[in-house]
mmCIF file of C-alpha atoms in Angstrom:
data_model
loop_
_atom_site.group_PDB
_atom_site.id
_atom_site.type_symbol
_atom_site.label_atom_id
_atom_site.label_comp_id
_atom_site.label_asym_id
_atom_site.label_seq_id
_atom_site.Cartn_x
_atom_site.Cartn_y
_atom_site.Cartn_z
ATOM 1 C CA MET A 1 -56.261 -5.352 28.659
ATOM 2 C CA ALA A 2 -54.221 -5.879 25.521
ATOM 3 C CA GLN A 3 -53.021 -2.701 23.873
ATOM 4 C CA ASP A 4 -52.577 -2.087 20.149
ATOM 5 C CA GLU A 5 -49.355 -0.403 19.015
ATOM 6 C CA THR A 6 -51.442 2.665 18.202
ATOM 7 C CA ASN A 7 -52.386 3.003 21.873
ATOM 8 C CA PRO A 8 -49.400 1.830 23.885
ATOM 9 C CA GLY A 9 -49.833 1.373 27.608
ATOM 10 C CA ASP A 10 -47.515 1.068 30.532
ATOM 11 C CA ALA A 11 -45.706 -2.157 31.003
ATOM 12 C CA SER A 12 -47.506 -4.599 33.178
ATOM 13 C CA GLY A 13 -44.688 -4.471 35.640
ATOM 14 C CA GLY A 14 -45.347 -0.765 36.231
ATOM 15 C CA ALA A 15 -49.035 -1.341 36.797
ATOM 16 C CA GLY A 16 -48.211 -4.208 39.144
ATOM 17 C CA GLY A 17 -45.869 -1.967 41.125
ATOM 18 C CA GLU A 18 -48.533 0.674 41.536
ATOM 19 C CA SER A 19 -51.055 -1.984 42.561
ATOM 20 C CA THR A 20 -48.627 -3.170 45.233
ATOM 21 C CA LEU A 21 -48.203 0.399 46.523
ATOM 22 C CA THR A 22 -51.975 0.861 46.664
ATOM 23 C CA VAL A 23 -52.413 -2.369 48.638
ATOM 24 C CA LEU A 24 -49.510 -1.578 51.018
ATOM 25 C CA VAL A 25 -50.959 1.852 51.816
ATOM 26 C CA ALA A 26 -54.360 0.303 52.492
ATOM 27 C CA THR A 27 -52.833 -2.415 54.709
ATOM 28 C CA ALA A 28 -50.948 0.040 56.926
ATOM 29 C CA VAL A 29 -53.943 2.370 57.227
ATOM 30 C CA ASN A 30 -56.442 -0.371 58.076
ATOM 31 C CA ALA A 31 -54.190 -2.024 60.660
ATOM 32 C CA LEU A 32 -53.735 1.277 62.517
ATOM 33 C CA ILE A 33 -57.432 2.103 62.300
ATOM 34 C CA ALA A 34 -58.434 -1.344 63.617
ATOM 35 C CA VAL A 35 -56.423 -0.781 66.806
ATOM 36 C CA LEU A 36 -57.925 2.681 67.343
ATOM 37 C CA LYS A 37 -61.470 1.417 66.833
ATOM 38 C CA PHE A 38 -61.096 -1.512 69.229
ATOM 39 C CA VAL A 39 -59.788 0.865 71.898
ATOM 40 C CA ALA A 40 -62.678 3.237 71.271
ATOM 41 C CA GLY A 41 -65.178 0.366 71.338
ATOM 42 C CA ALA A 42 -63.836 -0.886 74.658
ATOM 43 C CA LEU A 43 -63.981 2.603 76.200
ATOM 44 C CA THR A 44 -67.418 3.576 74.879
ATOM 45 C CA GLY A 45 -69.212 0.217 74.700
ATOM 46 C CA SER A 46 -70.510 1.185 71.259
ATOM 47 C CA ALA A 47 -71.693 -1.696 69.057
ATOM 48 C CA ALA A 48 -71.107 0.433 65.973
ATOM 49 C CA MET A 49 -67.502 1.036 67.031
ATOM 50 C CA PHE A 50 -66.937 -2.697 67.540
ATOM 51 C CA ALA A 51 -68.526 -3.350 64.130
ATOM 52 C CA GLU A 52 -66.207 -0.781 62.568
ATOM 53 C CA ALA A 53 -63.230 -2.386 64.333
ATOM 54 C CA ALA A 54 -64.217 -5.752 62.828
ATOM 55 C CA HIS A 55 -64.623 -3.971 59.497
ATOM 56 C CA SER A 56 -61.033 -2.709 59.674
ATOM 57 C CA VAL A 57 -59.717 -6.122 60.758
ATOM 58 C CA ALA A 58 -61.480 -7.648 57.748
ATOM 59 C CA ASP A 59 -59.978 -5.006 55.482
ATOM 60 C CA THR A 60 -56.488 -5.622 56.886
ATOM 61 C CA ALA A 61 -56.831 -9.369 56.326
ATOM 62 C CA THR A 62 -58.076 -8.641 52.838
ATOM 63 C CA GLU A 63 -55.061 -6.493 52.009
ATOM 64 C CA LEU A 64 -52.712 -9.232 53.221
ATOM 65 C CA LEU A 65 -54.501 -11.692 50.947
ATOM 66 C CA LEU A 66 -54.203 -9.237 48.062
ATOM 67 C CA LEU A 67 -50.464 -8.932 48.674
ATOM 68 C CA THR A 68 -50.306 -12.723 48.452
ATOM 69 C CA ALA A 69 -52.261 -12.492 45.199
ATOM 70 C CA LEU A 70 -49.775 -10.004 43.723
ATOM 71 C CA ARG A 71 -46.795 -12.124 44.701
ATOM 72 C CA GLN A 72 -48.212 -15.455 43.516
ATOM 73 C CA SER A 73 -49.461 -14.109 40.177
ATOM 74 C CA ALA A 74 -46.015 -12.699 39.325
ATOM 75 C CA ARG A 75 -44.441 -16.177 39.107
ATOM 76 C CA ARG A 76 -43.204 -17.171 35.661
ATOM 77 C CA PRO A 77 -44.803 -20.012 33.662
ATOM 78 C CA ASP A 78 -43.341 -23.467 34.241
ATOM 79 C CA ARG A 79 -43.950 -27.031 33.119
ATOM 80 C CA ARG A 80 -46.885 -27.583 35.466
ATOM 81 C CA HIS A 81 -48.443 -24.197 34.728
ATOM 82 C CA PRO A 82 -47.580 -23.394 31.102
ATOM 83 C CA PHE A 83 -49.946 -20.418 31.001
ATOM 84 C CA GLY A 84 -48.454 -18.930 34.145
ATOM 85 C CA TYR A 85 -49.891 -18.094 37.551
ATOM 86 C CA GLY A 86 -51.926 -15.037 36.570
ATOM 87 C CA LYS A 87 -55.185 -16.501 37.860
ATOM 88 C CA ALA A 88 -53.682 -16.783 41.342
ATOM 89 C CA ARG A 89 -54.508 -13.087 41.672
ATOM 90 C CA PHE A 90 -58.168 -13.842 40.960
ATOM 91 C CA PHE A 91 -58.228 -16.744 43.441
ATOM 92 C CA TRP A 92 -56.742 -14.830 46.357
ATOM 93 C CA ALA A 93 -58.919 -11.824 45.584
ATOM 94 C CA LEU A 94 -61.952 -14.144 45.759
ATOM 95 C CA ILE A 95 -60.771 -15.441 49.147
ATOM 96 C CA ALA A 96 -60.377 -11.804 50.224
ATOM 97 C CA ALA A 97 -63.998 -11.118 49.286
ATOM 98 C CA VAL A 98 -65.100 -14.096 51.396
ATOM 99 C CA SER A 99 -62.962 -12.757 54.250
ATOM 100 C CA ILE A 100 -64.805 -9.435 54.136
ATOM 101 C CA PHE A 101 -68.098 -11.209 54.705
ATOM 102 C CA VAL A 102 -66.984 -13.816 57.255
ATOM 103 C CA SER A 103 -64.770 -11.654 59.481
ATOM 104 C CA GLY A 104 -66.496 -8.315 58.981
ATOM 105 C CA ALA A 105 -70.151 -8.530 58.015
ATOM 106 C CA VAL A 106 -71.091 -11.477 60.245
ATOM 107 C CA PHE A 107 -69.542 -9.854 63.324
ATOM 108 C CA ALA A 108 -71.233 -6.535 62.535
ATOM 109 C CA PHE A 109 -74.632 -8.235 62.200
ATOM 110 C CA PHE A 110 -74.115 -10.078 65.490
ATOM 111 C CA GLU A 111 -73.091 -6.972 67.412
ATOM 112 C CA GLY A 112 -75.878 -4.910 65.894
ATOM 113 C CA ILE A 113 -78.661 -7.375 66.627
ATOM 114 C CA ARG A 114 -77.345 -7.910 70.160
ATOM 115 C CA ALA A 115 -77.395 -4.154 70.788
ATOM 116 C CA MET A 116 -80.859 -3.679 69.259
ATOM 117 C CA LEU A 117 -82.431 -6.496 71.270
ATOM 118 C CA GLY A 118 -80.536 -5.951 74.524
ATOM 119 C CA SER A 119 -81.238 -3.489 77.282
ATOM 120 C CA ASP A 120 -80.087 0.098 76.766
ATOM 121 C CA ALA A 121 -76.589 0.621 78.062
ATOM 122 C CA GLU A 122 -75.290 4.034 78.948
ATOM 123 C CA GLN A 123 -72.757 5.335 76.501
ATOM 124 C CA THR A 124 -69.526 6.559 78.045
ATOM 125 C CA LEU A 125 -66.744 8.730 76.688
ATOM 126 C CA ALA A 126 -68.570 9.465 73.439
ATOM 127 C CA TRP A 127 -65.925 12.037 72.579
ATOM 128 C CA VAL A 128 -63.393 9.189 72.251
ATOM 129 C CA ALA A 129 -65.582 7.567 69.595
ATOM 130 C CA TYR A 130 -65.939 10.863 67.713
ATOM 131 C CA ALA A 131 -62.176 11.469 67.835
ATOM 132 C CA VAL A 132 -61.332 7.981 66.607
ATOM 133 C CA LEU A 133 -63.935 8.177 63.851
ATOM 134 C CA GLY A 134 -62.532 11.518 62.721
ATOM 135 C CA VAL A 135 -58.929 10.261 62.643
ATOM 136 C CA SER A 136 -60.067 7.060 60.919
ATOM 137 C CA PHE A 137 -61.907 9.032 58.251
ATOM 138 C CA LEU A 138 -58.759 11.060 57.571
ATOM 139 C CA LEU A 139 -56.560 7.960 57.311
ATOM 140 C CA GLU A 140 -59.062 6.052 55.175
ATOM 141 C CA SER A 141 -59.260 9.042 52.852
ATOM 142 C CA ILE A 142 -55.514 8.767 52.213
ATOM 143 C CA SER A 143 -55.850 5.131 51.148
ATOM 144 C CA TRP A 144 -59.023 5.849 49.157
ATOM 145 C CA LEU A 145 -57.381 8.727 47.266
ATOM 146 C CA GLN A 146 -54.450 6.480 46.312
ATOM 147 C CA ALA A 147 -56.898 3.921 44.910
ATOM 148 C CA VAL A 148 -58.861 6.631 43.075
ATOM 149 C CA ARG A 149 -55.670 8.027 41.535
ATOM 150 C CA GLN A 150 -54.710 4.616 40.209
ATOM 151 C CA VAL A 151 -58.201 3.927 38.831
ATOM 152 C CA ARG A 152 -58.183 7.296 37.056
ATOM 153 C CA ARG A 153 -54.744 6.685 35.564
ATOM 154 C CA GLU A 154 -55.656 3.194 34.395
ATOM 155 C CA SER A 155 -59.009 4.283 32.944
ATOM 156 C CA ALA A 156 -57.358 7.214 31.133
ATOM 157 C CA ARG A 157 -54.630 4.928 29.759
ATOM 158 C CA GLU A 158 -57.260 2.550 28.384
ATOM 159 C CA ASP A 159 -59.481 5.439 27.230
ATOM 160 C CA VAL A 160 -62.564 4.327 29.167
ATOM 161 C CA GLY A 161 -64.656 5.961 31.868
ATOM 162 C CA PHE A 162 -64.039 5.567 35.596
ATOM 163 C CA ARG A 163 -67.081 3.332 36.177
ATOM 164 C CA ALA A 164 -66.509 1.390 32.955
ATOM 165 C CA TRP A 165 -62.954 0.569 34.039
ATOM 166 C CA LEU A 166 -64.161 -0.732 37.398
ATOM 167 C CA HIS A 167 -66.742 -2.874 35.598
ATOM 168 C CA THR A 168 -64.340 -4.401 33.050
ATOM 169 C CA THR A 169 -60.921 -4.398 34.729
ATOM 170 C CA ASP A 170 -58.997 -7.634 35.116
ATOM 171 C CA ASP A 171 -56.999 -6.229 38.075
ATOM 172 C CA PRO A 172 -59.026 -7.288 41.141
ATOM 173 C CA THR A 173 -56.529 -5.865 43.641
ATOM 174 C CA VAL A 174 -57.117 -2.202 42.828
ATOM 175 C CA LYS A 175 -60.860 -2.758 42.480
ATOM 176 C CA SER A 176 -60.933 -4.485 45.885
ATOM 177 C CA VAL A 177 -59.051 -1.657 47.602
ATOM 178 C CA PHE A 178 -61.284 0.975 45.989
ATOM 179 C CA PHE A 179 -64.529 -0.713 47.064
ATOM 180 C CA GLU A 180 -63.214 -1.576 50.527
ATOM 181 C CA ASP A 181 -62.085 1.988 51.199
ATOM 182 C CA SER A 182 -65.328 3.415 49.812
ATOM 183 C CA ALA A 183 -67.280 1.098 52.106
ATOM 184 C CA ALA A 184 -64.997 2.069 55.005
ATOM 185 C CA LEU A 185 -65.750 5.779 54.549
ATOM 186 C CA ILE A 186 -69.493 5.120 54.375
ATOM 187 C CA GLY A 187 -69.226 2.815 57.394
ATOM 188 C CA LEU A 188 -67.517 5.549 59.412
ATOM 189 C CA LEU A 189 -70.389 7.918 58.661
ATOM 190 C CA LEU A 190 -72.876 5.236 59.749
ATOM 191 C CA ALA A 191 -70.941 4.669 62.977
ATOM 192 C CA PHE A 192 -70.822 8.408 63.634
ATOM 193 C CA ALA A 193 -74.612 8.593 63.180
ATOM 194 C CA GLY A 194 -75.151 5.580 65.444
ATOM 195 C CA VAL A 195 -72.990 6.975 68.253
ATOM 196 C CA GLY A 196 -74.584 10.410 67.917
ATOM 197 C CA LEU A 197 -78.172 9.141 67.973
ATOM 198 C CA HIS A 198 -77.377 6.913 70.942
ATOM 199 C CA GLN A 199 -76.011 9.924 72.810
ATOM 200 C CA LEU A 200 -78.993 12.107 71.890
ATOM 201 C CA THR A 201 -81.766 9.578 72.586
ATOM 202 C CA GLY A 202 -80.180 7.377 75.224
ATOM 203 C CA SER A 203 -81.315 4.349 73.216
ATOM 204 C CA GLY A 204 -78.799 1.740 72.115
ATOM 205 C CA PHE A 205 -81.142 0.785 69.251
ATOM 206 C CA TRP A 206 -79.555 3.361 66.951
ATOM 207 C CA ASP A 207 -76.061 2.161 67.750
ATOM 208 C CA GLY A 208 -77.129 -1.392 66.927
ATOM 209 C CA LEU A 209 -78.896 -0.306 63.749
ATOM 210 C CA ALA A 210 -75.715 1.394 62.563
ATOM 211 C CA SER A 211 -73.848 -1.856 63.159
ATOM 212 C CA VAL A 212 -76.399 -3.842 61.148
ATOM 213 C CA LEU A 213 -76.174 -1.341 58.288
ATOM 214 C CA ILE A 214 -72.391 -1.664 58.330
ATOM 215 C CA GLY A 215 -72.830 -5.432 58.060
ATOM 216 C CA ALA A 216 -75.169 -4.980 55.094
ATOM 217 C CA LEU A 217 -72.650 -2.650 53.473
ATOM 218 C CA LEU A 218 -69.856 -5.205 53.853
ATOM 219 C CA THR A 219 -72.095 -7.949 52.492
ATOM 220 C CA GLY A 220 -72.753 -5.860 49.376
ATOM 221 C CA VAL A 221 -69.046 -5.209 48.812
ATOM 222 C CA ALA A 222 -68.209 -8.890 49.346
ATOM 223 C CA PHE A 223 -70.872 -9.876 46.784
ATOM 224 C CA ILE A 224 -69.596 -7.427 44.152
ATOM 225 C CA LEU A 225 -65.968 -8.479 44.536
ATOM 226 C CA GLY A 226 -66.825 -12.173 44.783
ATOM 227 C CA ARG A 227 -68.860 -12.074 41.574
ATOM 228 C CA THR A 228 -66.069 -10.234 39.725
ATOM 229 C CA ASN A 229 -63.365 -12.690 40.733
ATOM 230 C CA ALA A 230 -65.561 -15.723 40.170
ATOM 231 C CA GLY A 231 -66.108 -14.560 36.592
ATOM 232 C CA LEU A 232 -62.367 -14.111 36.039
ATOM 233 C CA LEU A 233 -61.589 -17.529 37.537
ATOM 234 C CA ILE A 234 -64.183 -19.271 35.379
ATOM 235 C CA GLY A 235 -62.553 -17.782 32.292
ATOM 236 C CA ARG A 236 -63.823 -14.412 31.044
ATOM 237 C CA GLN A 237 -63.103 -13.254 27.524
ATOM 238 C CA ALA A 238 -60.959 -10.196 26.896
ATOM 239 C CA ASP A 239 -62.863 -6.919 26.718
ATOM 240 C CA LEU A 240 -64.670 -6.346 23.424
ATOM 241 C CA ARG A 241 -62.428 -3.530 22.217
ATOM 242 C CA THR A 242 -59.440 -5.850 22.490
ATOM 243 C CA VAL A 243 -61.312 -8.712 20.819
ATOM 244 C CA TYR A 244 -62.283 -6.510 17.878
ATOM 245 C CA ALA A 245 -58.713 -5.200 17.639
ATOM 246 C CA PHE A 246 -57.525 -8.820 17.340
ATOM 247 C CA ARG A 247 -60.136 -9.437 14.666
ATOM 248 C CA ASP A 248 -59.128 -6.376 12.638
ATOM 249 C CA ALA A 249 -55.429 -7.232 12.879
ATOM 250 C CA LEU A 250 -56.038 -10.770 11.645
ATOM 251 C CA ALA A 251 -58.464 -9.735 8.892
ATOM 252 C CA ALA A 252 -55.902 -7.237 7.554
ATOM 253 C CA ARG A 253 -53.327 -9.951 6.913
ATOM 254 C CA PRO A 254 -52.976 -10.666 3.165
ATOM 255 C CA GLU A 255 -52.730 -14.415 3.830
ATOM 256 C CA VAL A 256 -56.139 -14.484 5.585
ATOM 257 C CA ASP A 257 -59.316 -14.614 3.523
ATOM 258 C CA GLN A 258 -61.669 -14.662 6.504
ATOM 259 C CA VAL A 259 -61.643 -14.708 10.294
ATOM 260 C CA VAL A 260 -64.014 -17.594 10.970
ATOM 261 C CA ASP A 261 -63.922 -17.747 14.767
ATOM 262 C CA LEU A 262 -62.168 -15.932 17.593
ATOM 263 C CA LEU A 263 -61.794 -17.123 21.188
ATOM 264 C CA THR A 264 -60.089 -15.151 23.951
ATOM 265 C CA MET A 265 -59.638 -15.702 27.668
ATOM 266 C CA THR A 266 -58.198 -13.547 30.437
ATOM 267 C CA VAL A 267 -55.556 -15.740 32.076
ATOM 268 C CA GLY A 268 -54.224 -13.051 34.413
ATOM 269 C CA THR A 269 -54.109 -9.314 34.925
ATOM 270 C CA ASP A 270 -53.008 -7.854 31.569
ATOM 271 C CA GLU A 271 -52.611 -11.386 30.201
ATOM 272 C CA VAL A 272 -54.775 -12.653 27.336
ATOM 273 C CA LEU A 273 -54.873 -15.944 25.470
ATOM 274 C CA LEU A 274 -56.074 -15.921 21.835
ATOM 275 C CA CYS A 275 -57.363 -18.794 19.724
ATOM 276 C CA ALA A 276 -58.268 -17.906 16.131
ATOM 277 C CA ARG A 277 -59.765 -20.082 13.382
ATOM 278 C CA LEU A 278 -58.833 -18.618 10.031
ATOM 279 C CA ASP A 279 -59.715 -19.354 6.412
ATOM 280 C CA PHE A 280 -56.360 -18.853 4.698
ATOM 281 C CA ASP A 281 -55.786 -18.060 1.028
ATOM 282 C CA ASP A 282 -56.139 -21.340 -0.891
ATOM 283 C CA ALA A 283 -53.086 -20.441 -2.985
ATOM 284 C CA LEU A 284 -50.789 -20.956 0.012
ATOM 285 C CA ASP A 285 -48.824 -24.195 0.088
ATOM 286 C CA VAL A 286 -47.922 -25.931 3.361
ATOM 287 C CA ALA A 287 -44.611 -24.138 3.778
ATOM 288 C CA ALA A 288 -46.164 -20.743 3.053
ATOM 289 C CA LEU A 289 -48.966 -21.477 5.534
ATOM 290 C CA GLU A 290 -46.440 -22.322 8.237
ATOM 291 C CA ARG A 291 -44.482 -19.120 7.582
ATOM 292 C CA ALA A 292 -47.702 -17.113 7.653
ATOM 293 C CA CYS A 293 -48.634 -18.544 11.067
ATOM 294 C CA VAL A 294 -45.200 -17.663 12.480
ATOM 295 C CA GLU A 295 -45.368 -14.130 11.076
ATOM 296 C CA ILE A 296 -48.918 -13.568 12.350
ATOM 297 C CA ASP A 297 -47.907 -14.766 15.830
ATOM 298 C CA ALA A 298 -44.914 -12.397 15.901
ATOM 299 C CA ASP A 299 -46.949 -9.472 14.581
ATOM 300 C CA LEU A 300 -49.713 -9.933 17.166
ATOM 301 C CA HIS A 301 -47.236 -10.190 20.044
ATOM 302 C CA ALA A 302 -45.506 -7.015 18.873
ATOM 303 C CA ARG A 303 -48.760 -5.069 18.576
ATOM 304 C CA PHE A 304 -50.440 -6.351 21.747
ATOM 305 C CA PRO A 305 -48.087 -6.484 24.770
ATOM 306 C CA ASP A 306 -50.700 -8.196 26.949
ATOM 307 C CA LEU A 307 -51.061 -11.125 24.558
ATOM 308 C CA GLN A 308 -49.587 -14.199 26.231
ATOM 309 C CA GLU A 309 -50.224 -17.059 23.801
ATOM 310 C CA VAL A 310 -51.646 -17.305 20.265
ATOM 311 C CA PHE A 311 -53.160 -20.417 18.701
ATOM 312 C CA LEU A 312 -54.059 -20.354 15.004
ATOM 313 C CA GLU A 313 -56.163 -23.025 13.304
ATOM 314 C CA PRO A 314 -56.767 -23.146 9.534
ATOM 315 C CA VAL A 315 -60.407 -23.979 8.761
ATOM 316 C CA PRO A 316 -62.689 -23.619 5.726
ATOM 317 C CA ARG A 317 -65.167 -20.810 6.210
ATOM 318 C CA ALA A 318 -68.191 -22.754 4.956
ATOM 319 C CA ASP A 319 -67.693 -25.893 7.023
ATOM 320 C CA PRO A 320 -71.159 -26.709 8.493
ATOM 321 C CA THR A 321 -69.780 -28.273 11.677
ATOM 322 C CA MET A 322 -67.755 -25.172 12.443
ATOM 323 C CA ARG A 323 -70.734 -22.933 11.692
ATOM 324 C CA ARG A 324 -72.868 -24.931 14.099
ATOM 325 C CA ARG A 325 -70.299 -24.809 16.910
ATOM 326 C CA VAL A 326 -69.865 -21.050 16.666
ATOM 327 C CA LEU A 327 -73.574 -20.329 16.400
ATOM 328 C CA ASP A 328 -74.348 -22.607 19.343
ATOM 329 C CA ARG A 329 -71.811 -20.709 21.436
ATOM 330 C CA TYR A 330 -73.315 -17.309 20.651
ATOM 331 C CA GLY A 331 -76.934 -18.468 20.671
ATOM 332 C CA GLY A 332 -79.667 -16.356 19.146
ATOM 333 C CA ALA A 333 -82.179 -17.032 16.410
ATOM 334 C CA GLY A 334 -79.418 -17.857 13.897
ATOM 335 C CA ALA A 335 -78.359 -20.937 15.845
ATOM 336 C CA GLN A 336 -81.939 -22.191 16.077
ATOM 337 C CA ARG A 337 -82.501 -21.718 12.345
ATOM 338 C CA LEU A 338 -79.303 -23.621 11.656
ATOM 339 C CA ARG A 339 -80.440 -26.495 13.865
ATOM 340 C CA ASP A 340 -83.730 -26.507 11.973
ATOM 341 C CA GLY A 341 -81.862 -26.963 8.701
ATOM 342 C CA LEU A 342 -82.258 -23.374 7.502
ATOM 343 C CA GLY A 343 -78.566 -22.525 7.414
ATOM 344 C CA GLN A 344 -78.826 -20.512 4.212
ATOM 345 C CA ASP A 345 -79.354 -17.210 6.010
ATOM 346 C CA ARG A 346 -76.151 -15.280 6.406
ATOM 347 C CA VAL A 347 -75.282 -14.924 10.071
ATOM 348 C CA ARG A 348 -72.542 -12.438 10.809
ATOM 349 C CA GLY A 349 -69.786 -14.140 12.695
ATOM 350 C CA VAL A 350 -69.612 -17.377 10.713
ATOM 351 C CA GLY A 351 -68.764 -17.756 7.045
ATOM 352 C CA ASP A 352 -69.010 -14.034 6.321
ATOM 353 C CA GLY A 353 -66.266 -13.100 8.803
ATOM 354 C CA TRP A 354 -66.179 -13.012 12.579
ATOM 355 C CA GLY A 355 -68.080 -10.138 14.165
ATOM 356 C CA PRO A 356 -70.034 -9.295 17.298
ATOM 357 C CA PRO A 357 -72.260 -12.127 18.574
ATOM 358 C CA PRO A 358 -75.955 -11.838 17.733
ATOM 359 C CA SER A 359 -77.869 -9.675 20.201
#
C-alpha cells in the first residue's frame, strides 16, 4: 500500500526480505513434516495421517511456488514489461492455491471416502501417529508464529487491524503462509481426533471422516487464496485510504481546480499505478501546465514510495462525456438519472470533485 510522507513505511525491499524468510521457514517445516507423516501413515495405516501427509506435501509445493513468485516479481521493468513483473507474484500465488486443492484436498477426500466405505482395518502403532502429530504441531507452530509476527508488524505499520490487513493486503505470499499454517494446525487436531476415535471405537469411519474434513479445510483455504489472487490479477484498485490520500494531495495543489476522476491499480506488492483526470486552473498557459504536471509527478513520487507510475490528463470538469463515463463506472442512481437526461443533479465524484463512489 502506498504510504504518505506523514506515515512512512519500511522500504519494499525490507518487506520482501521478511516475506522470503517467512516462506523459507514454512518450506523447511512442511518438508520435514511431510516425511514424518508419510512414515507414520505407513506404520499405522491411518487415512487421516496419509491425508495430513498429502496436506504437508501440498504446502511444501505451495511454498516453492511462492518462492518463485518472490523471485519473479522482483525483476526490474523492461521494454516488454514496462510496468514491471509485480503481478508475477499474484500469478504464482494463484497457482499455489490451485496446488493446495489438487495435491492436497483431492487426495484427502479420496483417502477419507475409501476409509469410510471400506472394511474396518485394525489400527497399529497408534502411539507413532500421536508422536508425529505432536512434533508436527510444534513445528507448524514455529512457522505459524513467524507468519503471525509479520502480519502484526505489517498491519501495525499500515495502522489497520489484523483481519483488515489480511482482507486488503496486496502481498499474497504472507497471506498464503498464514492461512496454510492455520489450516495445518487445525488439520493436525482433526487427524488427532480421527486416530483417537478409531483407537477407541475400532471403527475406521472416524479416521476417514477426519480425512474428509481435512480435505474440506484445504478446499476452503484454496478458495480464499484463489479468490484473492484472481482479484489482484484482474486489476484491483489501491486500498481506499491510499486512493483518498492521492485525491487530497492532488486537490491541494494550487494549479488544480478540481480532481475530476481518479483511477488506481495494484500492479504488484507495494506497487500502485495512478491515472488522474484534473481540471487545471484556466490561467495556466501550455508551458505552465507542463511544468505543473512534472512537479505534481515528482511530489507524488516523493510522498508515496509505493507509487510506480503517474498519468495526468487535463479535462474540463463539466464535460458531459466525462461525467457519463465516470458515473457509468461507479453505477448507482446518479448514472441512471444521467442516462435519462437528468444530469442537473450534483453527483459527488464528477464535476464537484472526485470523492467516494455512490453507495
